Coordinates of C-alpha atoms in Angstrom, one line a residue:
Chain A
M1244 CA 0.0 0.0 0.0
S1245 CA 1.6 3.2 -1.1
L1246 CA 1.9 6.4 1.0
D1247 CA -0.5 8.2 -1.4
L1248 CA -3.2 5.6 -0.8
I1249 CA -2.9 5.7 3.0
L1250 CA -3.1 9.5 2.9
F1251 CA -6.1 9.3 0.6
L1252 CA -8.0 6.8 2.9
I1253 CA -7.4 8.8 6.1
L1254 CA -8.5 12.1 4.4
A1255 CA -11.5 10.4 2.9
L1256 CA -12.5 9.2 6.4
V1257 CA -12.1 12.8 7.7
A1258 CA -14.1 14.2 4.8
I1259 CA -17.0 11.8 5.1
T1260 CA -17.1 12.1 8.9
T1261 CA -17.2 15.9 8.8
A1262 CA -19.9 15.8 6.1
I1263 CA -22.0 13.5 8.2
G1264 CA -21.4 15.6 11.3
M1265 CA -22.5 18.7 9.3
L1266 CA -25.7 16.9 8.4
M1267 CA -26.4 15.6 12.0
S1268 CA -25.4 18.6 14.1
K1269 CA -28.2 20.3 15.9
N1270 CA -26.4 23.6 16.1
A1271 CA -25.9 25.5 12.8
V1272 CA -22.6 27.0 14.0
Y1273 CA -21.1 23.5 14.5
S1274 CA -22.4 22.6 11.1
A1275 CA -20.6 25.5 9.5
L1276 CA -17.4 24.8 11.3
L1277 CA -17.5 21.1 10.3
L1278 CA -18.1 22.1 6.8
V1279 CA -15.0 24.4 6.9
L1280 CA -13.0 21.3 7.9
N1281 CA -14.5 19.3 5.1
F1282 CA -13.6 22.1 2.6
V1283 CA -10.0 22.1 3.9
T1284 CA -9.8 18.3 3.5
V1285 CA -11.0 18.6 -0.1
A1286 CA -8.3 21.3 -0.7
V1287 CA -5.7 18.7 0.4
F1288 CA -7.3 16.3 -2.1
Y1289 CA -6.7 18.9 -4.8
L1290 CA -3.0 19.1 -3.7
L1291 CA -2.8 15.3 -4.0
L1292 CA -4.3 15.5 -7.4
G1293 CA -1.7 18.0 -8.6
A1294 CA -3.9 21.1 -8.7
P1295 CA -2.3 23.5 -6.2
F1296 CA -4.0 26.6 -7.7
I1297 CA -7.5 25.1 -7.2
A1298 CA -6.5 24.0 -3.7
M1299 CA -5.6 27.6 -2.7
S1300 CA -8.7 29.0 -4.4
Q1301 CA -10.7 26.4 -2.4
I1302 CA -9.2 27.5 0.9
T1303 CA -9.5 31.3 0.3
V1304 CA -12.9 31.3 -1.4
Y1305 CA -14.8 28.4 0.2
A1306 CA -13.2 27.9 3.6
G1307 CA -12.4 31.6 3.9
A1308 CA -15.0 33.9 2.3
I1309 CA -18.1 31.7 1.8
M1310 CA -18.0 30.1 5.3
V1311 CA -17.3 33.3 7.0
L1312 CA -20.4 34.7 5.3
F1313 CA -22.4 31.7 6.5
L1314 CA -21.2 32.1 10.1
F1315 CA -21.9 35.8 9.9
V1316 CA -25.5 35.3 8.8
I1317 CA -26.1 32.5 11.3
M1318 CA -24.9 34.7 14.2
L1319 CA -26.7 37.8 12.7
L1320 CA -30.0 36.0 12.6
G1321 CA -29.5 34.2 15.9
A1322 CA -30.8 31.1 14.1
E1323 CA -28.4 28.5 15.6
Q1324 CA -31.3 26.1 16.4
L1325 CA -34.9 25.8 15.1
A1326 CA -37.8 25.5 17.4
P1327 CA -38.9 21.8 17.7
A1328 CA -41.7 21.0 15.4
K1329 CA -43.4 17.8 14.3
V1330 CA -41.6 15.9 11.6
L1331 CA -43.0 13.6 9.1
P1332 CA -42.5 10.1 10.3
W1333 CA -41.7 8.6 6.9
Q1334 CA -39.4 11.4 5.8
R1335 CA -36.1 10.1 7.1
P1336 CA -36.4 6.4 6.1
L1337 CA -37.6 7.5 2.6
A1338 CA -34.7 10.0 2.3
G1339 CA -32.2 7.3 3.4
T1340 CA -33.5 4.8 0.9
L1341 CA -33.4 7.3 -1.9
A1342 CA -29.9 8.4 -1.0
F1343 CA -28.7 4.8 -0.9
I1344 CA -30.1 4.2 -4.4
L1345 CA -28.5 7.4 -5.6
V1346 CA -25.0 6.6 -4.2
A1347 CA -25.2 3.0 -5.6
E1348 CA -26.2 4.2 -9.0
A1349 CA -23.8 7.0 -9.2
T1350 CA -20.9 4.8 -8.1
Y1351 CA -21.7 2.1 -10.5
L1352 CA -22.2 4.4 -13.5
L1353 CA -19.2 6.6 -12.7
I1354 CA -16.9 3.6 -12.2
T1355 CA -17.9 1.8 -15.3
R1356 CA -17.3 5.1 -17.2
A1357 CA -14.1 6.0 -15.3
R1358 CA -12.3 2.7 -15.8
P1359 CA -10.7 3.6 -19.2
V1360 CA -9.3 6.9 -17.8
G1361 CA -6.7 5.1 -15.6
D1362 CA -4.8 5.9 -12.4
I1363 CA -3.7 9.2 -10.9
M1364 CA 0.0 9.6 -10.5
P1365 CA 1.4 11.4 -7.5
P1366 CA 2.3 15.1 -8.3
T1367 CA 5.8 15.5 -9.4
D1368 CA 8.4 17.8 -7.9
A1369 CA 8.0 21.5 -7.1
V1370 CA 9.6 22.9 -10.2
N1371 CA 7.1 20.9 -12.3
T1372 CA 4.2 22.2 -10.3
M1373 CA 5.3 25.8 -10.9
D1374 CA 5.4 25.0 -14.6
N1375 CA 1.9 23.7 -14.4
L1376 CA 0.8 26.8 -12.6
R1377 CA 2.2 29.0 -15.3
E1378 CA 0.6 27.0 -18.1
L1379 CA -2.7 27.1 -16.2
G1380 CA -2.6 30.9 -16.1
Q1381 CA -1.7 31.1 -19.7
T1382 CA -4.7 28.9 -20.7
L1383 CA -7.0 30.8 -18.4
F1384 CA -6.1 34.2 -19.9
T1385 CA -6.0 33.2 -23.6
Q1386 CA -8.3 30.3 -24.4
Y1387 CA -10.8 31.0 -21.6
L1388 CA -10.5 34.8 -21.5
L1389 CA -14.2 35.4 -22.4
P1390 CA -15.6 33.2 -19.7
F1391 CA -13.2 34.9 -17.2
E1392 CA -14.6 38.3 -18.1
V1393 CA -18.2 37.0 -18.0
T1394 CA -17.5 35.7 -14.5
S1395 CA -16.4 39.2 -13.4
I1396 CA -19.7 40.6 -14.6
L1397 CA -21.5 37.8 -12.8
L1398 CA -19.8 38.7 -9.6
L1399 CA -20.7 42.3 -10.1
V1400 CA -24.3 41.4 -10.7
A1401 CA -24.4 39.2 -7.6
M1402 CA -22.9 42.0 -5.5
V1403 CA -25.5 44.5 -6.7
G1404 CA -28.3 42.0 -6.3
A1405 CA -27.3 41.2 -2.7
I1406 CA -27.2 44.9 -1.8
V1407 CA -30.6 45.6 -3.5
L1408 CA -32.2 42.6 -1.8
T1409 CA -31.1 43.5 1.7
N1410 CA -31.6 47.3 1.3
R1411 CA -35.0 47.5 -0.2
Q1412 CA -37.1 48.9 2.7
K1413 CA -35.0 52.1 2.8
K1414 CA -37.1 53.7 0.1
G1415 CA -39.8 54.4 2.6
E1416 CA -42.1 51.5 1.8
P1417 CA -43.9 50.2 4.9
K1418 CA -42.6 46.9 6.1
Chain B
M478 CA -0.8 6.0 -6.9
V479 CA -4.5 6.1 -6.3
P480 CA -7.0 4.7 -8.8
V481 CA -9.3 7.4 -10.1
E482 CA -12.3 5.3 -9.1
Y483 CA -11.6 5.9 -5.4
Y484 CA -11.9 9.7 -5.9
I485 CA -15.1 9.1 -7.8
I486 CA -16.6 6.9 -5.1
L487 CA -15.7 9.6 -2.4
S488 CA -17.2 12.3 -4.6
A489 CA -20.4 10.2 -5.0
I490 CA -20.6 9.7 -1.2
L491 CA -20.1 13.4 -0.4
F492 CA -22.7 14.3 -3.0
T493 CA -25.2 11.9 -1.5
I494 CA -24.6 13.3 2.0
G495 CA -25.4 16.7 0.5
V496 CA -28.6 15.3 -1.0
L497 CA -29.6 13.8 2.3
G498 CA -29.0 17.2 4.0
V499 CA -31.4 18.8 1.6
L500 CA -34.0 16.1 2.1
I501 CA -34.1 15.8 5.9
R502 CA -33.1 19.1 7.4
R503 CA -35.5 22.0 7.9
N504 CA -33.1 24.8 8.6
A505 CA -32.7 26.8 5.4
L506 CA -29.0 27.6 6.2
I507 CA -28.1 24.0 6.6
I508 CA -29.9 23.1 3.3
F509 CA -27.8 25.8 1.7
M510 CA -24.6 24.4 3.2
S511 CA -25.6 21.0 1.8
I512 CA -25.9 22.5 -1.6
E513 CA -22.3 23.8 -1.2
L514 CA -21.2 20.3 -0.2
M515 CA -22.8 19.0 -3.4
L516 CA -21.0 21.6 -5.5
N517 CA -17.8 20.6 -3.8
A518 CA -18.2 16.9 -4.5
A519 CA -18.8 17.6 -8.2
N520 CA -15.7 19.8 -8.2
L521 CA -13.7 16.9 -6.7
A522 CA -14.8 14.5 -9.4
V523 CA -14.0 17.0 -12.2
V524 CA -10.5 17.7 -10.8
A525 CA -9.9 13.9 -10.4
F526 CA -10.8 13.2 -14.0
S527 CA -8.8 16.2 -15.2
S528 CA -5.8 15.0 -13.3
A529 CA -6.2 11.5 -14.7
I530 CA -6.2 12.6 -18.3
K531 CA -3.5 15.3 -17.6
S532 CA -5.5 18.2 -18.9
F533 CA -6.0 21.7 -17.5
S534 CA -9.6 22.2 -18.7
G535 CA -11.1 20.5 -15.7
Q536 CA -9.2 22.8 -13.3
I537 CA -10.2 25.9 -15.1
F538 CA -13.8 24.7 -15.1
V539 CA -13.6 24.2 -11.3
F540 CA -12.2 27.7 -10.9
F541 CA -15.3 29.1 -12.7
V542 CA -17.5 26.9 -10.5
I543 CA -15.9 28.3 -7.4
A544 CA -16.5 31.9 -8.6
V545 CA -20.1 31.1 -9.5
A546 CA -20.6 29.5 -6.0
A547 CA -19.4 32.6 -4.4
A548 CA -21.9 34.7 -6.3
E549 CA -24.6 32.2 -5.5
V550 CA -23.9 32.3 -1.8
A551 CA -24.0 36.1 -1.7
V552 CA -27.4 36.3 -3.3
G553 CA -28.8 33.2 -1.5
L554 CA -27.8 34.5 2.0
A555 CA -29.3 37.9 1.1
L556 CA -32.6 36.1 0.3
I557 CA -32.5 34.1 3.6
V558 CA -32.0 37.3 5.5
E559 CA -35.0 38.8 3.7
I560 CA -37.1 35.7 4.5
F561 CA -36.0 35.9 8.1
K562 CA -37.1 39.5 8.3
S563 CA -40.6 38.8 7.1
K564 CA -41.2 35.4 8.8
H565 CA -38.9 35.6 11.9
S566 CA -37.8 32.0 11.2
I567 CA -35.7 30.1 8.7
D568 CA -37.6 26.9 9.0
V569 CA -38.5 25.9 5.4
D570 CA -41.8 24.3 6.7
Q571 CA -42.9 27.9 7.4
M572 CA -42.4 29.1 3.9
S573 CA -45.6 27.7 2.6
N574 CA -47.4 30.7 1.1
L575 CA -46.6 32.6 -2.0
K576 CA -47.4 36.1 -0.8
G577 CA -44.7 37.3 1.5

């Protein structure tokens, strides 16, 4: 068993445990913090896969910006826990059955399709990684320049949209 | 050396946990976090395939997905704050009427 495989299995265990903890936790703040751990684990997976730029984007954007925004909203609303209410008795068993069917189907289909692709080699030395990074930047700013610019417009629209949505009642309309 | 199938199985499991979160939780914020988990699982699969065929396209695609997820979170959380202002709860069971 190679070192890569051992590392993969340990990280996979951490990722699945934190995801299930996120799902089960009663307190939304704990959920958010467990999800941060999950995102960091996935960032380490990206490093293992030889994608250092994506790993760093993952940590700064997901674990940093997005989850801080989540925690901020949870604490702003004071909505750590919901008031207890009656739950549908058949909801959880049904959801569990459907999820099991989904994971079985997805695994089967993806594996039968993935088999011709082959194995993932461990990332090579640091010099090679920097070369990869340079090539990635060149592809991003030449071949994918238009999607990149469209993304910037999308972020601008999202920013304006968020401000408009939360700031609407200032125009004097009764609330 | 890790077979690409292992990454795909992990990605499928994480995606399914996200689906379960959307199905069984009632807190709108946790449902939203589960959606992020699903996006992340899909990203992991894309990067694994991209790494297996030694191409950059997958990584660039994931970069765009991360940017779109950031935009989505900004708008989605603004909507949740608005819903909380009008209903004083983020329980999705309470959001049962069209007129706010």
